[in-house]
Coordinates of C-alpha atoms and ligand atoms in Angstrom, one line a residue:
M1 CA -7.3 -17.2 10.6
K2 CA -4.9 -19.7 9.2
I3 CA -3.9 -18.9 5.6
L4 CA -1.6 -20.9 3.3
L5 CA -0.3 -18.7 0.5
A6 CA 1.1 -20.4 -2.5
S7 CA 3.1 -18.7 -5.2
S8 CA 5.8 -19.5 -7.8
E9 CA 7.7 -16.4 -6.7
V10 CA 8.0 -14.6 -3.4
Y11 CA 10.1 -11.6 -2.5
P12 CA 12.9 -11.6 -1.3
F13 CA 13.6 -15.2 -2.3
S14 CA 12.6 -15.1 -6.0
K15 CA 11.2 -12.4 -8.2
T16 CA 10.4 -11.6 -11.8
G17 CA 7.8 -9.0 -11.2
G18 CA 5.1 -7.5 -8.9
L19 CA 3.7 -11.0 -8.0
A20 CA 6.7 -11.6 -5.8
D21 CA 6.4 -8.3 -4.1
M22 CA 2.7 -8.7 -3.5
V23 CA 2.8 -12.2 -2.0
G24 CA 5.8 -11.4 0.2
A25 CA 4.1 -8.3 1.5
L26 CA 0.6 -9.9 1.9
G27 CA 2.2 -12.6 4.1
R28 CA 3.8 -10.0 6.4
A29 CA 0.6 -7.9 6.5
L30 CA -1.5 -11.0 7.5
V31 CA 0.9 -11.7 10.3
N32 CA 0.9 -8.1 11.4
A33 CA -2.9 -8.2 11.5
G34 CA -2.7 -11.1 13.9
H35 CA -3.4 -14.0 11.6
E36 CA -1.3 -17.1 10.9
A37 CA 0.1 -17.0 7.4
V38 CA 2.4 -19.6 5.9
I39 CA 3.8 -19.3 2.4
V40 CA 4.9 -22.2 0.1
T41 CA 7.1 -21.7 -2.9
P42 CA 9.6 -23.6 -5.0
L43 CA 13.2 -23.8 -3.8
Y44 CA 15.1 -22.2 -6.7
R45 CA 18.8 -22.1 -7.3
G46 CA 20.8 -20.1 -4.7
I47 CA 18.1 -19.6 -2.1
R48 CA 19.4 -22.2 0.3
E49 CA 22.9 -20.7 0.2
K50 CA 21.5 -17.2 0.9
Y51 CA 19.4 -18.3 3.9
P52 CA 21.5 -20.7 5.9
A53 CA 18.9 -20.6 8.8
M54 CA 16.7 -22.7 6.6
R55 CA 16.0 -26.2 8.0
K56 CA 15.0 -29.4 6.3
V57 CA 11.6 -30.6 7.4
D58 CA 10.8 -34.3 8.1
W59 CA 8.5 -34.5 5.2
R60 CA 8.7 -36.4 1.9
F61 CA 6.4 -35.7 -1.1
D62 CA 5.7 -38.8 -3.1
L63 CA 2.9 -37.8 -5.4
P64 CA 1.4 -39.1 -8.6
L65 CA 2.1 -37.1 -11.7
G66 CA 0.4 -38.8 -14.6
L67 CA 1.6 -42.4 -14.7
T68 CA 4.6 -42.0 -12.4
N69 CA 5.2 -40.8 -8.9
V70 CA 7.5 -37.9 -8.2
Q71 CA 9.3 -37.2 -5.0
A72 CA 10.5 -34.0 -3.4
D73 CA 11.8 -32.6 -0.1
L74 CA 10.6 -29.7 2.0
W75 CA 12.5 -27.0 3.7
E76 CA 11.3 -24.3 6.1
L77 CA 12.4 -20.9 7.2
N78 CA 11.1 -19.1 10.3
R79 CA 11.4 -15.4 10.3
T80 CA 10.4 -13.1 13.2
G81 CA 7.4 -11.0 12.4
E82 CA 7.0 -12.6 9.0
A83 CA 5.1 -15.5 7.6
K84 CA 6.8 -18.8 7.9
I85 CA 7.9 -20.1 4.5
Y86 CA 8.1 -23.6 3.1
F87 CA 10.2 -24.4 0.0
V88 CA 9.5 -27.4 -2.2
D89 CA 12.8 -28.9 -3.1
H90 CA 13.0 -30.7 -6.4
P91 CA 16.4 -29.9 -8.0
A92 CA 15.6 -31.2 -11.4
Y93 CA 12.6 -28.9 -11.6
F94 CA 13.7 -25.9 -9.7
D95 CA 17.5 -25.7 -9.5
R96 CA 17.8 -23.9 -12.7
A97 CA 19.2 -20.5 -14.0
G98 CA 15.7 -19.1 -14.5
I99 CA 12.3 -19.3 -12.9
Y100 CA 10.2 -19.7 -16.0
L101 CA 12.6 -19.4 -18.9
E102 CA 16.2 -19.1 -20.0
N103 CA 17.6 -17.2 -22.9
H104 CA 14.1 -15.8 -23.7
I105 CA 12.7 -19.4 -24.1
S106 CA 10.2 -20.9 -21.7
Y107 CA 11.2 -24.2 -20.1
A108 CA 9.5 -27.0 -22.1
D109 CA 8.4 -28.8 -18.9
N110 CA 6.7 -25.8 -17.2
A111 CA 3.4 -27.7 -17.1
E112 CA 5.0 -30.6 -15.3
R113 CA 7.0 -28.4 -12.9
F114 CA 4.0 -26.3 -11.8
I115 CA 1.4 -29.1 -11.8
F116 CA 3.8 -30.9 -9.5
F117 CA 4.3 -27.9 -7.3
S118 CA 0.5 -27.4 -7.1
K119 CA 0.1 -31.0 -5.9
C120 CA 2.7 -30.3 -3.2
V121 CA 0.6 -27.3 -2.1
V122 CA -2.5 -29.5 -1.8
N123 CA -0.5 -32.2 0.1
L124 CA 0.7 -29.6 2.6
A125 CA -2.8 -28.1 3.0
R126 CA -4.2 -31.6 3.7
Y127 CA -1.6 -33.2 5.9
L128 CA 0.3 -30.4 7.8
P129 CA -0.8 -30.6 11.4
W130 CA -1.3 -26.9 11.1
R131 CA -4.6 -27.0 9.3
P132 CA -5.2 -23.9 7.1
D133 CA -8.7 -22.4 6.9
V134 CA -7.9 -21.0 3.5
V135 CA -5.5 -21.9 0.7
H136 CA -4.8 -18.7 -1.2
V137 CA -3.1 -19.3 -4.6
H138 CA -1.6 -16.8 -7.0
D139 CA -1.7 -16.9 -10.8
W140 CA -1.7 -19.8 -13.2
Q141 CA 1.2 -21.7 -11.8
V142 CA -0.9 -22.8 -8.8
A143 CA -4.4 -22.3 -10.3
L144 CA -5.0 -26.0 -10.5
V145 CA -5.0 -26.2 -6.7
P146 CA -8.8 -25.5 -6.2
A147 CA -9.7 -28.3 -8.6
L148 CA -7.2 -30.7 -6.9
V149 CA -8.7 -29.8 -3.5
L150 CA -12.2 -30.4 -4.8
Q151 CA -11.2 -33.8 -6.2
Q152 CA -9.8 -34.8 -2.9
K153 CA -12.9 -33.6 -1.1
I154 CA -15.0 -35.9 -3.3
A155 CA -12.6 -38.7 -2.5
G156 CA -13.1 -38.3 1.2
W157 CA -11.2 -35.2 2.5
G158 CA -13.7 -34.0 5.1
N159 CA -13.8 -30.3 5.6
P160 CA -11.0 -29.1 3.3
P161 CA -9.9 -25.4 3.4
A162 CA -11.7 -22.8 1.3
T163 CA -9.7 -21.8 -1.9
C164 CA -9.0 -18.3 -3.1
L165 CA -7.4 -17.5 -6.4
T166 CA -5.8 -14.2 -7.1
I167 CA -5.4 -13.2 -10.7
H168 CA -2.3 -11.0 -11.0
N169 CA -2.4 -11.0 -14.8
L170 CA -5.0 -12.5 -17.0
A171 CA -2.7 -12.5 -20.0
Y172 CA -0.7 -15.4 -18.5
Q173 CA -2.9 -18.4 -18.3
G174 CA -0.7 -21.5 -18.3
V175 CA -1.9 -23.0 -21.6
F176 CA -0.5 -26.3 -22.6
P177 CA -1.3 -29.2 -25.0
A178 CA -4.2 -31.4 -23.9
E179 CA -1.8 -34.2 -23.1
A180 CA -0.5 -32.2 -20.1
F181 CA -3.9 -32.7 -18.5
A182 CA -3.0 -36.3 -17.7
L183 CA -0.3 -35.0 -15.3
T184 CA -3.0 -33.5 -13.1
N185 CA -4.6 -37.0 -12.5
L186 CA -7.9 -35.1 -12.3
P187 CA -11.0 -36.7 -13.8
E188 CA -11.5 -36.4 -17.5
S189 CA -14.9 -35.0 -16.8
I190 CA -13.5 -31.6 -15.9
F191 CA -11.6 -31.3 -19.1
N192 CA -14.4 -29.4 -20.8
T193 CA -15.3 -25.9 -21.7
E194 CA -16.8 -25.3 -18.2
G195 CA -13.6 -26.5 -16.6
A196 CA -10.0 -26.8 -17.5
E197 CA -10.3 -26.9 -21.3
F198 CA -9.8 -24.0 -23.6
F199 CA -10.2 -24.7 -27.3
G200 CA -8.8 -28.2 -26.9
L201 CA -5.9 -27.1 -24.7
L202 CA -5.3 -27.3 -21.0
N203 CA -5.7 -23.9 -19.4
C204 CA -4.6 -23.8 -15.8
L205 CA -5.9 -20.3 -14.9
K206 CA -9.3 -21.2 -16.4
A207 CA -9.5 -24.2 -14.1
G208 CA -8.8 -21.9 -11.1
I209 CA -11.5 -19.5 -12.2
A210 CA -14.0 -22.3 -12.6
F211 CA -13.3 -24.1 -9.3
A212 CA -12.0 -21.6 -6.7
D213 CA -14.4 -20.7 -3.9
F214 CA -13.3 -17.0 -4.2
I215 CA -11.5 -15.1 -6.9
T216 CA -9.8 -11.8 -6.4
T217 CA -7.8 -9.6 -8.7
V218 CA -5.4 -6.8 -7.9
S219 CA -7.5 -3.7 -8.5
P220 CA -11.2 -2.8 -8.6
R221 CA -11.0 -1.4 -12.1
Y222 CA -9.2 -4.5 -13.4
A223 CA -11.9 -6.7 -11.8
R224 CA -14.4 -4.9 -14.0
E225 CA -12.2 -4.8 -17.1
I226 CA -11.6 -8.6 -17.2
T227 CA -15.2 -9.4 -17.5
T228 CA -15.3 -7.5 -20.8
E229 CA -14.2 -8.9 -24.2
E230 CA -11.6 -6.2 -24.6
F231 CA -9.6 -7.2 -21.5
G232 CA -10.9 -10.8 -20.9
C233 CA -8.1 -12.6 -22.9
G234 CA -10.7 -15.1 -23.9
L235 CA -11.8 -15.8 -20.3
D236 CA -14.3 -13.0 -19.9
G237 CA -17.2 -15.5 -20.3
V238 CA -16.1 -17.7 -17.5
L239 CA -15.3 -14.7 -15.4
R240 CA -18.8 -13.3 -15.9
R241 CA -20.2 -16.6 -14.9
R242 CA -18.2 -16.4 -11.6
Q243 CA -18.7 -12.6 -11.1
S244 CA -20.5 -13.1 -7.8
V245 CA -17.3 -14.4 -6.1
L246 CA -14.9 -12.0 -8.0
T247 CA -13.5 -9.0 -6.0
G248 CA -10.9 -6.4 -7.0
I249 CA -8.6 -5.4 -4.1
L250 CA -5.9 -2.9 -4.8
N251 CA -2.4 -4.1 -3.8
G252 CA -0.7 -2.4 -1.0
V253 CA 2.9 -1.2 -0.8
D254 CA 5.5 -2.7 1.5
Y255 CA 6.8 0.6 2.9
A256 CA 9.4 -1.3 4.9
E257 CA 11.1 -2.0 1.6
W258 CA 9.9 0.9 -0.5
N259 CA 10.7 4.1 1.5
T260 CA 13.0 7.1 1.2
T261 CA 14.1 7.5 4.8
K262 CA 15.7 4.2 5.7
N263 CA 16.7 2.8 2.4
P264 CA 20.2 1.2 2.0
H265 CA 20.0 1.6 -1.8
L266 CA 19.6 5.4 -1.8
V267 CA 22.5 7.9 -1.8
K268 CA 20.6 10.3 0.5
P269 CA 17.4 10.0 2.5
F270 CA 14.6 12.4 2.0
S271 CA 11.0 13.0 3.0
V272 CA 8.1 15.5 2.5
G273 CA 9.6 18.1 4.8
R274 CA 13.2 17.4 3.7
M275 CA 13.4 17.3 0.0
A276 CA 17.1 18.3 -0.4
G277 CA 18.0 14.6 -0.4
K278 CA 15.8 14.0 -3.5
K279 CA 17.9 16.5 -5.5
I280 CA 21.1 14.7 -4.5
N281 CA 19.6 11.4 -5.6
K282 CA 18.8 12.9 -8.9
L283 CA 22.3 14.3 -9.5
E284 CA 23.9 11.0 -8.4
L285 CA 21.6 9.0 -10.7
Q286 CA 22.4 11.3 -13.7
K287 CA 26.1 10.8 -13.0
E288 CA 25.8 7.1 -12.4
L289 CA 24.1 6.7 -15.8
G290 CA 26.4 9.0 -17.7
L291 CA 24.0 11.8 -18.3
P292 CA 24.7 15.5 -17.7
A293 CA 24.1 16.1 -14.0
D294 CA 21.8 19.0 -14.0
E295 CA 19.0 19.5 -11.5
S296 CA 17.1 21.8 -13.9
I297 CA 16.6 19.2 -16.6
P298 CA 13.4 17.2 -16.0
L299 CA 14.3 13.5 -15.6
F300 CA 11.8 10.8 -16.6
G301 CA 12.2 7.2 -15.5
T302 CA 10.8 3.7 -16.3
I303 CA 11.4 0.4 -14.6
S304 CA 9.6 -2.4 -16.4
R305 CA 9.4 -5.9 -17.8
L306 CA 9.7 -5.2 -21.5
A307 CA 6.5 -6.8 -22.6
E308 CA 3.6 -5.8 -24.8
Q309 CA 1.5 -5.1 -21.7
K310 CA 3.7 -2.2 -20.7
G311 CA 3.1 0.0 -23.6
V312 CA 6.6 0.0 -25.0
D313 CA 5.5 0.8 -28.5
I314 CA 3.7 4.0 -27.7
Q315 CA 6.5 4.9 -25.2
L316 CA 9.2 4.6 -27.9
G317 CA 7.0 6.7 -30.3
A318 CA 6.3 9.4 -27.7
L319 CA 9.9 9.7 -26.6
A320 CA 11.3 9.9 -30.1
E321 CA 9.2 13.1 -30.4
M322 CA 9.6 14.5 -27.0
L323 CA 13.3 14.0 -26.5
N324 CA 13.8 16.9 -28.9
T325 CA 12.9 19.1 -25.9
N326 CA 15.0 19.6 -22.8
M327 CA 14.4 16.4 -20.9
Q328 CA 16.2 13.2 -20.0
F329 CA 15.0 9.6 -19.9
V330 CA 16.3 6.5 -18.0
L331 CA 15.1 3.0 -18.4
L332 CA 15.7 -0.1 -16.4
G333 CA 14.1 -3.1 -18.0
S334 CA 14.4 -6.6 -19.2
G335 CA 12.3 -8.8 -21.5
S336 CA 11.7 -8.9 -25.2
Q337 CA 14.8 -8.5 -27.3
E338 CA 13.0 -6.5 -29.9
Y339 CA 11.9 -4.0 -27.3
E340 CA 15.5 -3.8 -25.9
R341 CA 16.6 -3.0 -29.4
G342 CA 14.1 -0.2 -29.6
Y343 CA 15.4 1.5 -26.5
R344 CA 19.0 0.9 -27.5
D345 CA 18.3 2.8 -30.8
L346 CA 16.7 5.6 -28.8
A347 CA 19.8 5.9 -26.6
R348 CA 22.0 5.9 -29.7
H349 CA 19.9 8.7 -31.1
F350 CA 19.9 10.8 -28.0
P351 CA 23.2 9.8 -26.2
R352 CA 23.2 12.9 -23.9
K353 CA 19.5 12.5 -23.0
V354 CA 18.8 8.8 -22.7
A355 CA 20.4 6.1 -20.6
V356 CA 19.2 2.5 -20.7
H357 CA 20.1 -0.4 -18.5
F358 CA 19.0 -4.0 -19.3
G359 CA 18.8 -6.7 -16.7
Y360 CA 17.5 -7.0 -13.2
N361 CA 18.9 -4.6 -10.7
E362 CA 17.2 -3.9 -7.4
T363 CA 19.5 -1.1 -6.2
L364 CA 19.1 0.8 -9.5
A365 CA 15.3 0.3 -9.3
H366 CA 15.2 2.2 -6.0
R367 CA 17.6 4.8 -7.3
I368 CA 15.6 5.5 -10.4
E369 CA 12.4 5.8 -8.3
A370 CA 14.2 8.3 -6.0
G371 CA 16.2 10.3 -8.6
S372 CA 13.6 10.8 -11.3
D373 CA 11.1 13.7 -11.5
F374 CA 8.5 11.7 -13.4
F375 CA 7.8 8.0 -13.8
L376 CA 6.3 6.8 -17.1
M377 CA 3.9 3.9 -17.1
P378 CA 1.9 3.9 -20.3
S379 CA 0.5 0.4 -20.0
R380 CA -1.9 -1.1 -22.5
F381 CA -3.4 -2.8 -19.5
E382 CA -2.2 -3.0 -15.9
P383 CA -3.8 -5.3 -13.3
C384 CA -2.5 -3.2 -10.5
G385 CA 1.1 -2.0 -11.1
L386 CA 3.3 -1.3 -8.2
N387 CA 5.9 1.0 -9.6
Q388 CA 3.5 3.9 -9.9
M389 CA 2.7 3.5 -6.2
Y390 CA 6.4 3.3 -5.3
S391 CA 6.9 6.5 -7.4
L392 CA 4.3 8.3 -5.4
R393 CA 6.1 7.6 -2.2
Y394 CA 9.4 8.7 -3.7
G395 CA 7.9 12.0 -4.8
T396 CA 8.3 11.0 -8.5
I397 CA 5.2 12.0 -10.3
P398 CA 3.6 9.1 -12.2
I399 CA 2.4 9.6 -15.8
V400 CA 0.1 6.7 -16.4
R401 CA -2.5 5.4 -18.8
A402 CA -5.9 5.3 -17.1
T403 CA -6.3 1.6 -17.0
G404 CA -6.6 -1.1 -14.3
G405 CA -4.8 -0.3 -11.0
L406 CA -3.0 2.7 -12.6
D407 CA -6.4 4.4 -12.8
D408 CA -7.3 3.3 -9.3
S409 CA -4.1 4.6 -7.7
V410 CA -3.3 7.9 -9.4
L411 CA -5.3 11.1 -9.1
D412 CA -5.1 13.5 -12.1
W413 CA -5.6 17.3 -12.1
T414 CA -8.9 16.9 -13.9
Q415 CA -10.2 14.7 -11.2
N416 CA -9.1 16.7 -8.3
A417 CA -6.9 19.8 -8.8
K418 CA -6.1 20.2 -5.1
F419 CA -5.1 16.6 -4.4
A420 CA -3.7 15.5 -7.7
T421 CA -0.8 13.1 -7.5
G422 CA 0.0 12.4 -11.1
I423 CA -0.9 12.8 -14.8
K424 CA -3.2 10.4 -16.6
F425 CA -4.1 9.9 -20.2
S426 CA -6.6 7.6 -21.8
E427 CA -6.1 6.8 -25.4
Y428 CA -3.5 4.2 -26.2
N429 CA -1.3 6.0 -28.7
S430 CA 2.0 7.9 -28.8
R431 CA 0.3 11.2 -29.4
S432 CA -1.7 11.0 -26.1
L433 CA 1.4 10.0 -24.2
A434 CA 3.4 12.8 -25.8
K435 CA 0.7 15.2 -24.7
A436 CA 0.9 13.9 -21.1
I437 CA 4.7 14.4 -21.2
R438 CA 4.2 17.9 -22.4
K439 CA 1.9 18.5 -19.4
A440 CA 4.6 17.1 -17.2
L441 CA 7.1 19.6 -18.6
V442 CA 4.7 22.5 -17.9
L443 CA 4.2 21.2 -14.4
F444 CA 8.0 21.0 -13.9
S445 CA 8.4 24.6 -15.0
Q446 CA 6.0 25.8 -12.2
P447 CA 7.9 24.9 -9.0
K448 CA 5.0 25.7 -6.7
L449 CA 2.5 23.5 -8.4
F450 CA 5.1 20.8 -8.9
Q451 CA 6.0 20.8 -5.2
A452 CA 2.3 20.6 -4.3
C453 CA 1.8 17.6 -6.5
R454 CA 4.9 16.0 -5.0
R455 CA 3.6 16.5 -1.5
N456 CA 0.2 15.0 -2.4
A457 CA 2.0 12.0 -4.0
M458 CA 4.3 11.4 -1.1
K459 CA 1.4 11.6 1.4
A460 CA -0.8 9.1 -0.4
D461 CA -1.1 6.0 1.7
F462 CA -1.2 2.5 0.1
S463 CA -0.1 0.6 3.0
W464 CA -1.1 -3.0 3.4
D465 CA -2.5 -2.5 6.9
R466 CA -5.6 -1.1 5.1
T467 CA -5.8 -3.5 2.3
V468 CA -5.3 -6.7 4.2
H469 CA -8.7 -6.5 5.8
D470 CA -10.3 -6.7 2.4
Y471 CA -8.6 -10.1 2.0
I472 CA -9.7 -11.2 5.5
E473 CA -13.3 -10.3 4.5
V474 CA -13.0 -12.5 1.4
Y475 CA -11.5 -15.4 3.4
Q476 CA -14.3 -15.1 6.0
Q477 CA -17.0 -15.7 3.5
R478 CA -16.3 -19.4 3.6
Ligands
LIG501 P1 4.7 -6.4 -13.2 O1 4.5 -7.3 -12.1 O2 3.6 -6.5 -14.3 O3 6.0 -6.6 -13.8 P2 4.6 -4.3 -11.2 O4 4.6 -2.8 -11.4 O5 3.5 -4.8 -10.4 O6 4.6 -4.9 -12.7 O7 5.9 -4.8 -10.5 C1 7.1 -4.8 -11.1 C2 8.1 -5.0 -10.0 O8 9.3 -5.5 -10.6 C3 8.6 -3.8 -9.2 O9 9.0 -4.1 -7.9 C4 9.7 -3.3 -10.1 O10 10.6 -2.5 -9.4 C5 10.4 -4.6 -10.4 N1 11.2 -4.6 -11.6 C6 10.7 -4.7 -12.9 N2 11.8 -4.7 -13.8 C7 12.9 -4.7 -13.0 C8 14.3 -4.7 -13.3 N3 14.7 -4.7 -14.6 N4 15.2 -4.6 -12.3 C9 14.7 -4.5 -11.0 N5 13.4 -4.5 -10.7 C10 12.5 -4.6 -11.7
LIG502 C1 1.2 -8.7 -12.3 C2 0.6 -7.4 -12.9 C3 0.9 -6.1 -12.2 C4 0.6 -6.3 -10.7 C5 1.4 -7.5 -10.2 C6 1.2 -7.8 -8.7 O1 2.5 -8.9 -12.6 O2 1.1 -7.3 -14.2 O3 0.0 -5.1 -12.7 O4 1.0 -5.2 -10.0 O5 1.1 -8.7 -10.8 O6 -0.1 -8.0 -8.4

């Protein structure tokens, strides 16, 4: 099949979270499975300099955006064994310090930037001589694409591609003042509660849910959760209406990136049968972060966007209690300043036990995964979550709240004592998390059990080769 993937971030070109990892890996997995996949994404600052093999395409976008026309260029990069990638080049929109925000403030023209990008996606889908069978869009930034395709179909586009929307996170919907709707040049008739309108505002994700041929989200449990009021973020009604085309497909892991045997970020390789390297990674990590380097102290790690979703509040509460025991905690994160302050205070309180690092740092992310004994992910909700799956492969036992993809990817002792891969807790409060940490400490004190759990974790297979077929099945329903 021919699949055009569209996303506002794609690893390794741009990334703020798991969305980038997922789209980059899905592109490769589709190619590996014998399909033609092409990705389109914005050309952000610095990408061209990093990829000099990129070529300008003989293509000029000149597209209506409200009452004006906006122009942009197109670049392409061919990579062997990978999906070809197109970059939409509009410097005023995309050559900026951030992707969505700067200094913690969203860009004021995000509606304009991503509506324009969505129109470029549709333009490519329609006019590229390579005719995609499916346009697969990811999250709110490109969620208007299905409506735009439908509109062009009505206006005479014979046999347009099927559209598939993947919801990576229902909490981010792309909600803008009603005036922004004019930028879409879509008929006013779809600006209603059945379509793009949400309490008088433009809601890009809602338009995607309403008009996409197929909707997927990134774990089976999250697919069920989002049709309930508790997790529906106001869109559970429209999701229930479209439930017959909604599927939950657990994300895979790109083991070419996230592995412990051939990984340039790690101090020492290791694997199920050769665990000595894991110990060295731990000692090096402790040293690197200024903590006492001692193999016998259980080390807990977290790598996260610091957002409400991630359970920061209960984590701070549980750690304040548990750090009185013999344990260490390291954090790599960025996001809300208030949460950063919370972790900073924790580090000040427990200077020999806690190390925090703010900002984005890929090498450190791999090192924390490799060097930690346990990985904490107490999310309030989690569409899929990738870090717990990375942890499994790195022999770092995940401690997760049983929600969304965390529940779908980690097996607790109570579920299966023989094959357990991690520790789960259900209730969203510090006490439950502290109890889970206590269980982890008990596990750590029993080397045989701990090693068995590690082995199970490292052997768990979440490779894309398996998952990709679920997407193909969805595409083939057209
Ligand atoms: P989400 O997409 O909700 O942030 P995921 O678990 O799906 O959560 O994916 C997060 C991705 O972002 C992982 O690849 C993780 O390693 C990475 N990441 C998050 N914060 C940082 C950071 N501060 N530095 C480096 N990588 C980070
Ligand atoms: C979102 C979700 C996360 C998921 C990622 C990739 O950012 O928050 O749970 O793993 O998308 O699908």
